[in-house]
Amino acid sequence: MLAKRTYERTHPWITFDLQTTKFLPRTWMLLGEAASKAHHIAGVPLAPQTAERFHRIFLAKGVRGTTAIEGNTLTEDQVQAQIEELTRQPNGMFLSTGPTGAGKTTTQYSVLHKLNSIERNIITIEDPIEYQLNGISQVQVNRKAGLSFANALRSFLRQDPDIIMVGEMRDLETAEISVEASLTGHLVLSTLHTNDAPSAVARMTDMGLEPYLISATVIGVLAQRLGRRNCSHCAEPYEVKQSELRRFGFEVTDPEATVTLYRGRGCEDCRFTGFRGRIGVYELMRMNAEIAELVVRRAPLADIKAAAKANGMHELREDGLLKILAGTTTPEEVMRVIFTAGF
Ligand SMILES: [Zn+2]
């Protein structure tokens, strides 16, 4: 089991609550049980022929290749720095959320790419494998052969990797093993389909995970969207009243004051669309003592969101507004990607 000292370093809110509440010492005990259970599972030796077959079928597919992360979506320096800080921790769970096509997997690859080093044993379980990464063991889920996210995860925990990327947490079993993995000293990266970051913890509760396990393992959730970037060749300024931004749901300080925005006029470079390239819109929720306690109490989503905002989280549309004001995209584009769920 993971040393308590490590927990104190990586999950400071647990220690905090241990000292102040009655239910968390029990939580601590249960955490211990979950941890030893995971170790028990991991301790079962795999029969050699099974292991070899496993290797032949799932690992020998030449999944090592060139590292190609084009259009790294983590362009926001601040968000990127915070994610790097979070994922430097030796254990815990870091989640990306958003609809299909929001760049969740690319973000997870970017994190892996940053964390990849000779000393670290990194395993991914994916469906499908979207990029091939040097120095990382990537496993393709194969349902026909009985290899689901859950049993691939369980099997590969025996190799005691440092970092595990689980393509998607689709079911309770996968979520439970991911939790056990992060409780036993692994950093787990995964994705969920939710609209915003605070909803991720609610989704995990809905899946049937015990809230105390969520609060003890999740270190951060990044909600994201991909939008189109204004064409740098033909973007031109236009003036609107601040009140114009209100109809996009943005709060404005001085409705009568004008603000300069940018939109592409359309040119050959952008095939007359006005857009060229992509931008990411992000919402990063970092776990802290307050949020952890709200999760354990099964507090309403609005309370969790308020606590996340108090802890420095910028909502998707706030991040979008910054990008509109910086001239990198248009209000319409931000609203399109934020409010079109596209699940
Ligand atoms: Zn253009």
PDB file of N, CA and C in Angstrom, residues 168-208:
ATOM      1  N   GLU A 168     -10.791   5.415 -22.331  1.00  0.00           N
ATOM      2  CA  GLU A 168     -12.069   5.979 -21.920  1.00  0.00           C
ATOM      3  C   GLU A 168     -12.640   5.183 -20.761  1.00  0.00           C
ATOM      4  N   MET A 169     -13.203   5.887 -19.784  1.00  0.00           N
ATOM      5  CA  MET A 169     -13.878   5.186 -18.689  1.00  0.00           C
ATOM      6  C   MET A 169     -15.348   5.046 -19.045  1.00  0.00           C
ATOM      7  N   ARG A 170     -15.686   3.897 -19.637  1.00  0.00           N
ATOM      8  CA  ARG A 170     -17.046   3.707 -20.135  1.00  0.00           C
ATOM      9  C   ARG A 170     -17.949   3.007 -19.155  1.00  0.00           C
ATOM     10  N   ASP A 171     -17.352   2.227 -18.249  1.00  0.00           N
ATOM     11  CA  ASP A 171     -18.184   1.409 -17.360  1.00  0.00           C
ATOM     12  C   ASP A 171     -17.602   1.416 -15.958  1.00  0.00           C
ATOM     13  N   LEU A 172     -18.427   0.925 -15.034  1.00  0.00           N
ATOM     14  CA  LEU A 172     -18.041   0.942 -13.623  1.00  0.00           C
ATOM     15  C   LEU A 172     -16.787   0.109 -13.370  1.00  0.00           C
ATOM     16  N   GLU A 173     -16.714  -1.045 -14.036  1.00  0.00           N
ATOM     17  CA  GLU A 173     -15.579  -1.934 -13.798  1.00  0.00           C
ATOM     18  C   GLU A 173     -14.253  -1.236 -14.150  1.00  0.00           C
ATOM     19  N   THR A 174     -14.236  -0.595 -15.315  1.00  0.00           N
ATOM     20  CA  THR A 174     -13.025   0.122 -15.730  1.00  0.00           C
ATOM     21  C   THR A 174     -12.714   1.247 -14.747  1.00  0.00           C
ATOM     22  N   ALA A 175     -13.765   1.956 -14.343  1.00  0.00           N
ATOM     23  CA  ALA A 175     -13.567   3.064 -13.402  1.00  0.00           C
ATOM     24  C   ALA A 175     -13.026   2.553 -12.073  1.00  0.00           C
ATOM     25  N   GLU A 176     -13.555   1.420 -11.613  1.00  0.00           N
ATOM     26  CA  GLU A 176     -13.114   0.873 -10.320  1.00  0.00           C
ATOM     27  C   GLU A 176     -11.650   0.451 -10.360  1.00  0.00           C
ATOM     28  N   ILE A 177     -11.260  -0.216 -11.431  1.00  0.00           N
ATOM     29  CA  ILE A 177      -9.864  -0.667 -11.510  1.00  0.00           C
ATOM     30  C   ILE A 177      -8.942   0.558 -11.664  1.00  0.00           C
ATOM     31  N   SER A 178      -9.417   1.573 -12.400  1.00  0.00           N
ATOM     32  CA  SER A 178      -8.624   2.800 -12.538  1.00  0.00           C
ATOM     33  C   SER A 178      -8.404   3.450 -11.183  1.00  0.00           C
ATOM     34  N   VAL A 179      -9.457   3.457 -10.366  1.00  0.00           N
ATOM     35  CA  VAL A 179      -9.350   4.013  -9.020  1.00  0.00           C
ATOM     36  C   VAL A 179      -8.349   3.212  -8.194  1.00  0.00           C
ATOM     37  N   GLU A 180      -8.471   1.891  -8.259  1.00  0.00           N
ATOM     38  CA  GLU A 180      -7.550   1.041  -7.501  1.00  0.00           C
ATOM     39  C   GLU A 180      -6.112   1.282  -7.952  1.00  0.00           C
ATOM     40  N   ALA A 181      -5.948   1.420  -9.260  1.00  0.00           N
ATOM     41  CA  ALA A 181      -4.600   1.659  -9.792  1.00  0.00           C
ATOM     42  C   ALA A 181      -4.035   2.961  -9.249  1.00  0.00           C
ATOM     43  N   SER A 182      -4.856   4.000  -9.231  1.00  0.00           N
ATOM     44  CA  SER A 182      -4.324   5.285  -8.765  1.00  0.00           C
ATOM     45  C   SER A 182      -4.124   5.286  -7.256  1.00  0.00           C
ATOM     46  N   LEU A 183      -4.859   4.424  -6.536  1.00  0.00           N
ATOM     47  CA  LEU A 183      -4.651   4.320  -5.088  1.00  0.00           C
ATOM     48  C   LEU A 183      -3.374   3.554  -4.758  1.00  0.00           C
ATOM     49  N   THR A 184      -2.914   2.740  -5.699  1.00  0.00           N
ATOM     50  CA  THR A 184      -1.734   1.917  -5.417  1.00  0.00           C
ATOM     51  C   THR A 184      -0.488   2.483  -6.096  1.00  0.00           C
ATOM     52  N   GLY A 185      -0.471   3.771  -6.291  1.00  0.00           N
ATOM     53  CA  GLY A 185       0.764   4.410  -6.717  1.00  0.00           C
ATOM     54  C   GLY A 185       0.961   4.589  -8.202  1.00  0.00           C
ATOM     55  N   HIS A 186      -0.101   4.549  -8.971  1.00  0.00           N
ATOM     56  CA  HIS A 186       0.009   4.783 -10.410  1.00  0.00           C
ATOM     57  C   HIS A 186      -0.661   6.098 -10.762  1.00  0.00           C
ATOM     58  N   LEU A 187      -0.121   6.760 -11.769  1.00  0.00           N
ATOM     59  CA  LEU A 187      -0.812   7.926 -12.313  1.00  0.00           C
ATOM     60  C   LEU A 187      -1.701   7.412 -13.447  1.00  0.00           C
ATOM     61  N   VAL A 188      -2.987   7.698 -13.356  1.00  0.00           N
ATOM     62  CA  VAL A 188      -3.932   7.216 -14.361  1.00  0.00           C
ATOM     63  C   VAL A 188      -4.486   8.402 -15.150  1.00  0.00           C
ATOM     64  N   LEU A 189      -4.397   8.306 -16.458  1.00  0.00           N
ATOM     65  CA  LEU A 189      -4.995   9.327 -17.332  1.00  0.00           C
ATOM     66  C   LEU A 189      -6.182   8.693 -18.039  1.00  0.00           C
ATOM     67  N   SER A 190      -7.283   9.403 -18.108  1.00  0.00           N
ATOM     68  CA  SER A 190      -8.413   8.845 -18.835  1.00  0.00           C
ATOM     69  C   SER A 190      -9.347   9.948 -19.325  1.00  0.00           C
ATOM     70  N   THR A 191     -10.371   9.538 -20.065  1.00  0.00           N
ATOM     71  CA  THR A 191     -11.324  10.510 -20.606  1.00  0.00           C
ATOM     72  C   THR A 191     -12.747  10.094 -20.267  1.00  0.00           C
ATOM     73  N   LEU A 192     -13.620  11.084 -20.238  1.00  0.00           N
ATOM     74  CA  LEU A 192     -15.044  10.866 -19.978  1.00  0.00           C
ATOM     75  C   LEU A 192     -15.825  11.764 -20.927  1.00  0.00           C
ATOM     76  N   HIS A 193     -17.071  11.371 -21.193  1.00  0.00           N
ATOM     77  CA  HIS A 193     -17.929  12.249 -22.003  1.00  0.00           C
ATOM     78  C   HIS A 193     -18.805  13.090 -21.096  1.00  0.00           C
ATOM     79  N   THR A 194     -18.364  14.257 -20.728  1.00  0.00           N
ATOM     80  CA  THR A 194     -19.248  15.185 -20.012  1.00  0.00           C
ATOM     81  C   THR A 194     -19.025  16.565 -20.603  1.00  0.00           C
ATOM     82  N   ASN A 195     -20.004  17.447 -20.385  1.00  0.00           N
ATOM     83  CA  ASN A 195     -19.916  18.780 -20.970  1.00  0.00           C
ATOM     84  C   ASN A 195     -18.892  19.669 -20.291  1.00  0.00           C
ATOM     85  N   ASP A 196     -18.792  19.547 -18.971  1.00  0.00           N
ATOM     86  CA  ASP A 196     -17.837  20.416 -18.265  1.00  0.00           C
ATOM     87  C   ASP A 196     -17.057  19.612 -17.222  1.00  0.00           C
ATOM     88  N   ALA A 197     -16.082  20.276 -16.611  1.00  0.00           N
ATOM     89  CA  ALA A 197     -15.184  19.573 -15.696  1.00  0.00           C
ATOM     90  C   ALA A 197     -15.891  19.084 -14.422  1.00  0.00           C
ATOM     91  N   PRO A 198     -16.685  19.953 -13.746  1.00  0.00           N
ATOM     92  CA  PRO A 198     -17.315  19.467 -12.505  1.00  0.00           C
ATOM     93  C   PRO A 198     -18.247  18.272 -12.746  1.00  0.00           C
ATOM     94  N   SER A 199     -18.861  18.208 -13.937  1.00  0.00           N
ATOM     95  CA  SER A 199     -19.780  17.091 -14.228  1.00  0.00           C
ATOM     96  C   SER A 199     -19.062  15.743 -14.241  1.00  0.00           C
ATOM     97  N   ALA A 200     -17.749  15.761 -14.400  1.00  0.00           N
ATOM     98  CA  ALA A 200     -17.010  14.493 -14.462  1.00  0.00           C
ATOM     99  C   ALA A 200     -17.139  13.730 -13.145  1.00  0.00           C
ATOM    100  N   VAL A 201     -17.037  14.441 -12.025  1.00  0.00           N
ATOM    101  CA  VAL A 201     -17.149  13.734 -10.745  1.00  0.00           C
ATOM    102  C   VAL A 201     -18.580  13.242 -10.536  1.00  0.00           C
ATOM    103  N   ALA A 202     -19.560  14.040 -11.012  1.00  0.00           N
ATOM    104  CA  ALA A 202     -20.962  13.613 -10.905  1.00  0.00           C
ATOM    105  C   ALA A 202     -21.192  12.369 -11.759  1.00  0.00           C
ATOM    106  N   ARG A 203     -20.584  12.353 -12.960  1.00  0.00           N
ATOM    107  CA  ARG A 203     -20.732  11.198 -13.843  1.00  0.00           C
ATOM    108  C   ARG A 203     -20.147   9.948 -13.188  1.00  0.00           C
ATOM    109  N   MET A 204     -19.006  10.113 -12.536  1.00  0.00           N
ATOM    110  CA  MET A 204     -18.375   8.955 -11.887  1.00  0.00           C
ATOM    111  C   MET A 204     -19.251   8.437 -10.745  1.00  0.00           C
ATOM    112  N   THR A 205     -19.902   9.353 -10.019  1.00  0.00           N
ATOM    113  CA  THR A 205     -20.826   8.938  -8.961  1.00  0.00           C
ATOM    114  C   THR A 205     -22.004   8.194  -9.578  1.00  0.00           C
ATOM    115  N   ASP A 206     -22.533   8.740 -10.682  1.00  0.00           N
ATOM    116  CA  ASP A 206     -23.655   8.085 -11.376  1.00  0.00           C
ATOM    117  C   ASP A 206     -23.284   6.683 -11.855  1.00  0.00           C
ATOM    118  N   MET A 207     -22.019   6.515 -12.231  1.00  0.00           N
ATOM    119  CA  MET A 207     -21.572   5.201 -12.700  1.00  0.00           C
ATOM    120  C   MET A 207     -21.595   4.174 -11.572  1.00  0.00           C
ATOM    121  N   GLY A 208     -21.592   4.684 -10.336  1.00  0.00           N
ATOM    122  CA  GLY A 208     -21.645   3.770  -9.194  1.00  0.00           C
ATOM    123  C   GLY A 208     -20.387   3.762  -8.353  1.00  0.00           C
TER     124      GLY A 208
END
